[in-house]
CSV table of C-alpha atoms and ligand atoms in Angstrom, one decimal:
chain,number,residue,atom,x,y,z
A,1,MET,CA,86.7,-251.8,164.1
A,2,TYR,CA,86.9,-252.5,160.3
A,3,ASN,CA,86.4,-256.2,161.0
A,4,ASN,CA,83.3,-255.5,163.1
A,5,ILE,CA,81.7,-253.5,160.3
A,6,HIS,CA,82.7,-256.1,157.8
A,7,MET,CA,81.2,-258.9,159.8
A,8,ALA,CA,78.0,-257.0,160.4
A,9,THR,CA,77.6,-256.4,156.7
A,10,SER,CA,78.1,-260.1,155.9
A,11,TYR,CA,75.2,-261.0,158.2
A,12,LEU,CA,72.8,-259.1,155.9
A,13,SER,CA,70.8,-261.0,153.5
A,14,ARG,CA,72.2,-261.0,150.0
A,15,ARG,CA,69.1,-259.3,148.8
A,16,VAL,CA,69.5,-256.3,151.2
A,17,ASP,CA,73.3,-256.3,150.8
A,18,ALA,CA,72.8,-255.9,147.0
A,19,LEU,CA,70.6,-252.8,147.6
A,20,LYS,CA,72.6,-249.7,146.8
A,21,PRO,CA,72.0,-246.7,149.1
A,22,SER,CA,70.0,-244.0,147.3
A,23,PRO,CA,72.3,-241.5,145.6
A,24,ILE,CA,69.7,-238.9,146.6
A,25,ARG,CA,70.3,-239.5,150.2
A,26,LYS,CA,74.1,-239.0,149.8
A,27,PHE,CA,73.4,-235.7,148.1
A,28,PHE,CA,71.1,-234.5,150.9
A,29,ASP,CA,73.8,-235.5,153.4
A,30,ILE,CA,76.1,-232.9,151.7
A,31,VAL,CA,73.3,-230.3,151.6
A,32,ALA,CA,72.7,-230.8,155.3
A,33,THR,CA,76.3,-229.6,156.1
A,34,MET,CA,75.8,-226.4,154.2
A,35,GLN,CA,74.2,-223.1,155.0
A,36,ASP,CA,71.9,-220.8,152.9
A,37,VAL,CA,71.2,-223.4,150.3
A,38,ILE,CA,68.1,-222.8,148.1
A,39,SER,CA,66.9,-226.3,147.7
A,40,LEU,CA,65.1,-227.4,144.6
A,41,GLY,CA,65.9,-230.9,145.8
A,42,ILE,CA,62.8,-231.4,147.9
A,43,GLY,CA,60.4,-234.2,147.0
A,44,GLU,CA,57.5,-233.1,149.1
A,45,PRO,CA,55.1,-230.2,149.4
A,46,ASP,CA,56.5,-227.1,151.1
A,47,PHE,CA,53.0,-226.3,152.3
A,48,ASP,CA,52.0,-227.3,155.8
A,49,THR,CA,49.0,-229.6,156.1
A,50,PRO,CA,45.8,-227.5,155.7
A,51,GLU,CA,44.5,-226.4,159.1
A,52,PRO,CA,41.1,-228.3,159.1
A,53,ILE,CA,43.0,-231.5,158.4
A,54,VAL,CA,45.4,-230.9,161.3
A,55,GLN,CA,42.4,-230.0,163.6
A,56,ALA,CA,40.7,-233.2,162.7
A,57,GLY,CA,43.8,-235.2,163.7
A,58,VAL,CA,44.1,-233.2,167.0
A,59,ARG,CA,40.4,-233.7,167.8
A,60,SER,CA,40.7,-237.4,167.2
A,61,LEU,CA,43.6,-237.7,169.7
A,62,LEU,CA,41.8,-235.6,172.3
A,63,SER,CA,38.7,-237.6,172.0
A,64,GLY,CA,40.6,-240.8,172.8
A,65,GLN,CA,41.0,-242.3,169.3
A,66,THR,CA,44.3,-243.7,170.3
A,67,HIS,CA,43.7,-247.3,169.5
A,68,TYR,CA,44.2,-249.7,166.6
A,69,THR,CA,41.7,-249.5,163.8
A,70,SER,CA,40.6,-252.4,161.7
A,71,ASN,CA,43.5,-253.8,159.6
A,72,ALA,CA,42.3,-252.4,156.4
A,73,GLY,CA,41.6,-249.0,157.9
A,74,ILE,CA,38.5,-247.2,159.3
A,75,LEU,CA,35.5,-248.0,157.2
A,76,GLU,CA,34.5,-244.3,156.8
A,77,LEU,CA,37.8,-243.5,155.2
A,78,ARG,CA,37.6,-246.5,152.8
A,79,ALA,CA,34.0,-245.6,152.0
A,80,GLY,CA,35.1,-242.0,151.5
A,81,LEU,CA,37.9,-243.0,149.1
A,82,SER,CA,35.5,-245.3,147.3
A,83,ALA,CA,33.2,-242.4,146.6
A,84,HIS,CA,36.1,-240.1,145.8
A,85,LEU,CA,37.6,-242.4,143.2
A,86,GLU,CA,34.2,-243.0,141.7
A,87,ARG,CA,33.4,-239.3,141.5
A,88,LEU,CA,36.8,-238.3,140.0
A,89,TYR,CA,37.5,-241.2,137.7
A,90,GLY,CA,34.4,-243.3,137.4
A,91,VAL,CA,36.3,-246.3,138.8
A,92,HIS,CA,34.5,-248.3,141.4
A,93,TYR,CA,36.0,-250.0,144.4
A,94,GLU,CA,34.0,-251.5,147.3
A,95,PRO,CA,35.4,-250.3,150.7
A,96,GLY,CA,36.5,-253.9,151.1
A,97,GLU,CA,38.7,-253.6,148.1
A,98,ILE,CA,40.8,-250.7,149.6
A,99,VAL,CA,43.6,-251.0,152.2
A,100,ILE,CA,44.7,-247.9,154.0
A,101,THR,CA,48.5,-248.0,154.2
A,102,VAL,CA,51.5,-246.2,155.8
A,103,GLY,CA,52.0,-243.9,152.9
A,104,GLY,CA,52.1,-244.7,149.2
A,105,SER,CA,55.4,-246.3,150.1
A,106,GLU,CA,53.8,-249.1,152.0
A,107,ALA,CA,51.2,-249.6,149.3
A,108,LEU,CA,54.1,-250.1,146.8
A,109,TYR,CA,55.8,-252.6,149.1
A,110,LEU,CA,52.6,-254.6,149.6
A,111,ALA,CA,52.0,-254.8,145.8
A,112,ALA,CA,55.5,-256.0,145.0
A,113,THR,CA,55.5,-258.5,147.9
A,114,ALA,CA,52.1,-259.8,147.2
A,115,PHE,CA,52.6,-260.7,143.5
A,116,LEU,CA,56.3,-261.4,142.8
A,117,ASN,CA,57.8,-264.8,142.8
A,118,PRO,CA,61.6,-265.0,142.7
A,119,GLY,CA,63.0,-264.0,139.3
A,120,GLU,CA,59.7,-262.5,138.0
A,121,GLU,CA,60.3,-259.3,136.0
A,122,VAL,CA,58.6,-256.0,136.4
A,123,ILE,CA,58.8,-253.5,133.6
A,124,ILE,CA,59.5,-250.0,135.0
A,125,PRO,CA,59.5,-246.9,132.8
A,126,THR,CA,62.4,-244.7,134.0
A,127,PRO,CA,63.6,-242.2,135.2
A,128,CYS,CA,61.3,-243.1,138.1
A,129,PHE,CA,60.8,-242.8,141.9
A,130,VAL,CA,63.9,-244.4,143.5
A,131,SER,CA,61.9,-246.9,145.5
A,132,TYR,CA,60.4,-248.7,142.4
A,133,GLN,CA,63.5,-250.8,141.5
A,134,ALA,CA,64.3,-251.3,145.2
A,135,GLU,CA,60.9,-252.6,146.2
A,136,VAL,CA,60.8,-255.0,143.2
A,137,HIS,CA,64.2,-256.2,144.1
A,138,LEU,CA,63.4,-256.6,147.8
A,139,ALA,CA,60.3,-258.7,146.9
A,140,GLY,CA,62.6,-261.1,144.9
A,141,GLY,CA,61.6,-259.7,141.5
A,142,VAL,CA,63.8,-258.3,138.8
A,143,PRO,CA,63.3,-254.7,137.8
A,144,VAL,CA,63.5,-254.2,134.0
A,145,GLU,CA,64.0,-250.5,133.2
A,146,VAL,CA,62.6,-249.0,130.0
A,147,ALA,CA,64.2,-245.6,129.5
A,148,CYS,CA,61.9,-242.7,128.5
A,149,ARG,CA,63.2,-239.8,126.3
A,150,LEU,CA,63.1,-236.1,126.2
A,151,ASP,CA,61.9,-236.2,122.5
A,152,ASN,CA,58.8,-238.0,123.8
A,153,ASN,CA,58.4,-235.6,126.8
A,154,PHE,CA,59.4,-238.5,129.0
A,155,GLU,CA,56.2,-240.3,128.3
A,156,VAL,CA,56.8,-244.1,128.1
A,157,ASP,CA,56.9,-245.4,124.5
A,158,PRO,CA,54.6,-248.5,124.4
A,159,LYS,CA,56.9,-250.0,121.7
A,160,ASP,CA,59.8,-250.0,124.2
A,161,VAL,CA,57.5,-251.7,126.8
A,162,ALA,CA,56.5,-254.3,124.2
A,163,ALA,CA,60.2,-255.0,123.4
A,164,ALA,CA,61.0,-255.5,127.1
A,165,ILE,CA,58.3,-258.2,127.7
A,166,THR,CA,59.7,-261.7,128.2
A,167,PRO,CA,58.1,-265.0,129.4
A,168,ARG,CA,59.2,-264.0,132.9
A,169,THR,CA,57.4,-260.6,132.9
A,170,LYS,CA,54.8,-260.4,135.6
A,171,ALA,CA,53.9,-256.8,135.9
A,172,ILE,CA,54.3,-253.2,134.7
A,173,LEU,CA,54.9,-250.5,137.2
A,174,LEU,CA,53.6,-247.1,136.0
A,175,GLY,CA,54.1,-243.9,137.9
A,176,TYR,CA,52.2,-241.0,136.3
A,177,PRO,CA,52.4,-238.1,137.0
A,178,SER,CA,56.1,-238.8,137.3
A,179,ASN,CA,58.6,-238.2,139.9
A,180,PRO,CA,61.2,-237.1,138.8
A,181,THR,CA,60.2,-235.8,135.3
A,182,GLY,CA,56.8,-234.3,135.9
A,183,ALA,CA,55.6,-236.2,132.8
A,184,VAL,CA,52.1,-237.5,132.5
A,185,ALA,CA,51.1,-240.3,130.1
A,186,GLY,CA,48.3,-239.5,127.7
A,187,ARG,CA,45.3,-241.6,127.3
A,188,GLU,CA,46.4,-243.1,124.0
A,189,THR,CA,49.7,-244.2,125.4
A,190,LEU,CA,48.0,-245.8,128.4
A,191,LEU,CA,45.5,-247.6,126.2
A,192,GLU,CA,48.5,-249.1,124.3
A,193,ILE,CA,50.0,-250.2,127.6
A,194,ALA,CA,46.6,-251.6,128.5
A,195,ARG,CA,46.5,-253.6,125.3
A,196,LEU,CA,49.9,-255.1,126.1
A,197,ALA,CA,48.9,-256.0,129.6
A,198,GLU,CA,45.8,-257.7,128.3
A,199,GLU,CA,47.7,-259.6,125.5
A,200,HIS,CA,50.5,-260.8,127.9
A,201,ASP,CA,48.2,-261.2,130.9
A,202,LEU,CA,50.2,-258.8,133.1
A,203,ILE,CA,49.4,-257.1,136.4
A,204,VAL,CA,49.7,-253.3,136.4
A,205,PHE,CA,50.8,-251.4,139.5
A,206,SER,CA,49.7,-247.9,138.9
A,207,ASP,CA,51.3,-245.3,141.3
A,208,GLU,CA,49.0,-242.3,141.0
A,209,ILE,CA,50.1,-240.5,144.2
A,210,TYR,CA,50.3,-237.2,142.3
A,211,ASP,CA,46.8,-237.7,140.7
A,212,ARG,CA,45.5,-234.3,141.8
A,213,LEU,CA,48.6,-232.4,140.7
A,214,VAL,CA,47.9,-232.3,137.0
A,215,TYR,CA,48.0,-229.0,135.0
A,216,GLY,CA,45.6,-228.1,132.3
A,217,ARG,CA,44.3,-231.6,131.5
A,218,ALA,CA,42.4,-234.4,133.2
A,219,HIS,CA,44.2,-237.2,135.0
A,220,VAL,CA,43.8,-240.6,133.5
A,221,CYS,CA,43.3,-243.2,136.2
A,222,PHE,CA,44.7,-246.5,134.8
A,223,PRO,CA,42.2,-248.9,136.3
A,224,ALA,CA,39.4,-246.9,134.7
A,225,LEU,CA,40.6,-247.8,131.2
A,226,PRO,CA,38.6,-250.6,129.5
A,227,GLY,CA,39.5,-254.0,130.9
A,228,MET,CA,42.1,-252.7,133.3
A,229,TRP,CA,40.2,-252.8,136.6
A,230,LYS,CA,40.7,-256.5,137.0
A,231,ARG,CA,44.4,-256.5,136.6
A,232,THR,CA,45.4,-253.2,138.2
A,233,ILE,CA,46.5,-252.4,141.7
A,234,LEU,CA,46.0,-248.6,142.2
A,235,LEU,CA,48.5,-247.1,144.6
A,236,GLY,CA,47.7,-243.7,146.0
A,237,GLY,CA,48.0,-241.5,149.0
A,238,PHE,CA,47.6,-238.1,150.7
A,239,SER,CA,51.2,-237.1,150.9
A,240,LYS,CA,51.4,-234.9,147.9
A,241,ASP,CA,47.8,-233.9,147.1
A,242,TYR,CA,47.0,-232.9,150.7
A,243,ALA,CA,50.5,-232.0,151.8
A,244,MET,CA,50.5,-234.8,154.4
A,245,THR,CA,53.9,-236.4,153.9
A,246,GLY,CA,54.7,-236.6,157.7
A,247,TRP,CA,51.4,-238.2,158.5
A,248,ARG,CA,52.3,-241.4,156.6
A,249,ILE,CA,49.0,-242.2,155.0
A,250,GLY,CA,48.2,-243.8,151.7
A,251,TYR,CA,46.2,-246.6,150.1
A,252,ALA,CA,46.1,-249.5,147.7
A,253,ALA,CA,43.0,-250.5,145.8
A,254,GLY,CA,42.2,-253.4,143.5
A,255,PRO,CA,39.9,-256.4,142.9
A,256,GLY,CA,39.0,-258.1,146.2
A,257,ALA,CA,40.5,-261.4,145.3
A,258,LEU,CA,43.9,-259.7,144.8
A,259,MET,CA,43.6,-257.3,147.7
A,260,THR,CA,43.3,-260.1,150.2
A,261,GLY,CA,47.0,-260.9,149.5
A,262,LEU,CA,48.0,-257.3,150.2
A,263,LEU,CA,45.9,-257.1,153.3
A,264,ARG,CA,47.5,-260.3,154.7
A,265,ILE,CA,51.0,-258.8,154.5
A,266,HIS,CA,49.8,-255.4,155.8
A,267,GLN,CA,48.1,-257.1,158.8
A,268,TYR,CA,51.3,-259.0,159.7
A,269,THR,CA,53.7,-256.2,159.2
A,270,VAL,CA,52.1,-252.9,160.3
A,271,MET,CA,48.7,-253.9,161.7
A,272,CYS,CA,47.0,-250.7,160.6
A,273,ALA,CA,47.9,-247.2,159.5
A,274,SER,CA,48.1,-244.5,162.1
A,275,THR,CA,44.6,-243.9,163.5
A,276,THR,CA,45.2,-240.1,163.8
A,277,ALA,CA,46.3,-239.9,160.2
A,278,GLN,CA,43.3,-241.9,159.0
A,279,VAL,CA,40.9,-239.5,160.7
A,280,ALA,CA,42.8,-236.5,159.3
A,281,ALA,CA,42.8,-238.0,155.8
A,282,LEU,CA,39.0,-238.5,155.9
A,283,GLU,CA,38.7,-234.8,156.7
A,284,GLY,CA,40.9,-234.1,153.7
A,285,LEU,CA,38.6,-236.0,151.4
A,286,GLN,CA,35.5,-234.5,152.8
A,287,HIS,CA,36.5,-230.8,153.2
A,288,GLY,CA,40.0,-230.5,151.6
A,289,GLU,CA,39.2,-229.7,148.0
A,290,GLU,CA,39.6,-225.9,148.3
A,291,HIS,CA,43.0,-226.5,149.8
A,292,VAL,CA,44.0,-228.9,147.0
A,293,GLN,CA,43.0,-226.4,144.4
A,294,ARG,CA,44.8,-223.5,146.2
A,295,MET,CA,48.1,-225.5,146.3
A,296,LEU,CA,47.6,-226.7,142.7
A,297,ALA,CA,47.2,-223.1,141.5
A,298,GLU,CA,50.3,-222.0,143.3
A,299,TYR,CA,52.4,-225.0,142.0
A,300,ASP,CA,51.2,-224.1,138.5
A,301,ARG,CA,52.4,-220.5,138.9
A,302,ARG,CA,55.8,-221.7,140.0
A,303,ARG,CA,55.8,-224.3,137.2
A,304,ARG,CA,55.5,-221.7,134.5
A,305,LEU,CA,58.2,-219.6,136.2
A,306,ILE,CA,60.7,-222.4,136.4
A,307,VAL,CA,60.1,-223.9,133.0
A,308,ASP,CA,60.4,-220.5,131.3
A,309,GLY,CA,63.4,-219.6,133.3
A,310,LEU,CA,65.3,-222.8,132.6
A,311,ASN,CA,64.5,-222.7,128.9
A,312,GLY,CA,65.4,-219.0,128.8
A,313,MET,CA,68.9,-219.7,130.0
A,314,GLY,CA,69.4,-222.4,127.4
A,315,LEU,CA,68.7,-225.6,129.4
A,316,PRO,CA,66.1,-227.5,127.3
A,317,THR,CA,63.2,-228.3,129.6
A,318,PHE,CA,59.9,-229.9,128.4
A,319,GLU,CA,56.7,-228.7,129.9
A,320,PRO,CA,55.9,-231.0,132.9
A,321,ARG,CA,52.2,-231.6,133.1
A,322,GLY,CA,52.1,-233.1,136.6
A,323,ALA,CA,53.6,-233.4,140.1
A,324,PHE,CA,56.0,-230.5,141.1
A,325,TYR,CA,59.2,-231.3,139.2
A,326,ALA,CA,61.0,-229.8,136.2
A,327,PHE,CA,63.6,-231.9,134.5
A,328,PRO,CA,66.1,-229.8,132.5
A,329,HIS,CA,68.7,-231.2,130.2
A,330,VAL,CA,71.9,-230.0,131.6
A,331,ALA,CA,74.3,-232.1,129.5
A,332,VAL,CA,74.2,-229.2,126.9
A,333,THR,CA,76.5,-227.3,129.3
A,334,GLY,CA,79.2,-230.0,128.7
A,335,LEU,CA,78.9,-231.2,132.3
A,336,ASP,CA,77.4,-234.5,133.3
A,337,ASP,CA,74.4,-234.3,135.7
A,338,GLU,CA,76.4,-235.2,138.9
A,339,THR,CA,79.1,-232.7,138.2
A,340,PHE,CA,76.5,-230.0,137.3
A,341,ALA,CA,74.6,-230.6,140.6
A,342,ASN,CA,77.8,-230.8,142.7
A,343,ARG,CA,79.3,-227.6,141.2
A,344,LEU,CA,76.0,-225.7,141.3
A,345,LEU,CA,75.7,-226.6,145.0
A,346,GLN,CA,79.3,-225.7,145.9
A,347,GLU,CA,79.5,-222.6,143.7
A,348,GLU,CA,76.0,-221.1,143.9
A,349,ASN,CA,74.3,-222.8,146.9
A,350,VAL,CA,71.5,-224.3,144.9
A,351,ALA,CA,70.5,-227.9,145.3
A,352,VAL,CA,69.1,-229.9,142.4
A,353,ILE,CA,69.2,-233.7,142.1
A,354,PRO,CA,71.3,-235.5,139.5
A,355,GLY,CA,69.0,-237.4,137.1
A,356,CYS,CA,71.3,-240.5,137.0
A,357,GLY,CA,69.9,-241.6,140.4
A,358,PHE,CA,66.5,-242.2,138.9
A,359,GLY,CA,67.4,-245.0,136.6
A,360,ALA,CA,68.0,-245.4,132.9
A,361,GLY,CA,67.4,-242.3,130.8
A,362,GLY,CA,68.0,-239.9,133.7
A,363,ALA,CA,71.7,-239.2,133.1
A,364,GLY,CA,72.3,-235.7,131.7
A,365,PHE,CA,69.2,-234.2,133.4
A,366,VAL,CA,68.6,-232.8,136.9
A,367,ARG,CA,65.4,-232.8,138.9
A,368,CYS,CA,64.3,-229.4,140.1
A,369,SER,CA,61.4,-229.4,142.5
A,370,TYR,CA,59.2,-226.3,142.5
A,371,ALA,CA,57.7,-227.2,145.9
A,372,THR,CA,59.5,-224.2,147.1
A,373,ALA,CA,58.4,-220.5,147.5
A,374,TYR,CA,58.1,-218.5,144.3
A,375,GLU,CA,60.7,-215.9,145.5
A,376,LYS,CA,63.2,-218.7,146.2
A,377,ILE,CA,62.7,-220.2,142.8
A,378,GLU,CA,63.3,-216.7,141.3
A,379,GLU,CA,66.6,-216.4,143.2
A,380,ALA,CA,67.6,-220.0,142.4
A,381,LEU,CA,67.0,-219.3,138.7
A,382,ARG,CA,69.3,-216.2,138.9
A,383,ARG,CA,72.0,-218.3,140.5
A,384,ILE,CA,71.6,-221.1,138.0
A,385,GLU,CA,71.8,-218.7,135.1
A,386,ARG,CA,75.0,-217.1,136.5
A,387,PHE,CA,76.5,-220.6,136.9
A,388,VAL,CA,75.5,-221.7,133.4
A,389,ASN,CA,76.9,-218.5,131.8
A,390,ARG,CA,80.1,-219.0,133.7
A,391,ILE,CA,80.7,-222.5,132.4
B,401,PMP,N1,55.3,-242.6,144.7
B,401,PMP,C1,56.0,-241.5,144.2
B,401,PMP,C2,56.0,-241.3,142.7
B,401,PMP,C3,56.6,-240.6,145.1
B,401,PMP,O1,57.3,-239.6,144.6
B,401,PMP,C4,56.5,-240.9,146.5
B,401,PMP,C5,57.2,-240.0,147.5
B,401,PMP,N2,58.2,-239.2,147.1
B,401,PMP,C6,55.8,-242.0,146.9
B,401,PMP,C7,55.2,-242.8,146.0
B,401,PMP,C8,55.7,-242.3,148.4
B,401,PMP,O2,54.9,-241.4,149.1
B,401,PMP,P1,54.4,-241.6,150.6
B,401,PMP,O3,55.0,-242.8,151.1
B,401,PMP,O4,55.0,-240.3,151.3
B,401,PMP,O5,52.9,-241.6,150.5
């Protein structure tokens, strides 16, 4: 038995073999065996997809839209996105410069695969979404982590990015608003990054999948910054903003000459994104705004509850300006983040995610998602406080 497993493993490519299983998954495997857990571990909206969007998907199926679409996605959706991005951020993409993908995840895969030659480096501000390093690695590139800090509200410091640039650097991968920290990068910071990209002729992959979930300020769309359109691949999607994670629908946008590379991979690997999901996403763009605003207002209410609660019990937590995560510093309790999360789960049935799984700079922090009902967050905070006081 052992031999069989061993043999099977050795058949895997070195690249895949070297890929570590996500520590987050391991943690959820434990959570799945337990009962009555309040989970602040979830990385997706707790809202169901808004009704009109679901209805649009159902109507499309019943009317026989059960076939492939064009590889890049239905023209109406690409045109709709083009208008949407122009209206929100003043950034212009022709429909032919947009590829509709299977979630933001596929868009990220396409970007990494289309641009990276073996050994080329991608600078990634961390802590970050766990797939960033993995996708760069799978594409043959080398992820170079640049740790962000609490004293800078987890905004990347351009000086650290500058110090990480080498002759092998090909790209910078930005993810703002950030999973797992909730940080957003200010315009000044992003302008500095833009200057570095220009100076060193780098590509920028900008994952803006949480673009609509920004509190009290305007989202800065990276390709809209001066000179950045021509060197940016914008990665986005419907999962978070429209509560559509299960539909698997996202997009990549960039200059046509670059997008042909992404489209080629997309065409040979997935053919096209789900037809049903594309029709539903179009409905979201056209009529979903009130729902986006309703969910945003509710996240904001929970955000204030959780940030005040965590700070109030002595866990330093900076104010997250985007997404739906708070990132308290738990090392002040004397426990490392993994021990804190494990004991909190075992002793108080509350799940949070240890920060060390999100790359350099994450150790000592935990990710608390507030994509959970207000009352559950209240109860989770009571339990966390009890736990913190006990230790
Ligand atoms: N980017 C970030 C920062 C994320 O947090 C996620 C999902 N957790 C994704 C991309 C991928 O989203 P999806 O594939 O569901 O669109």
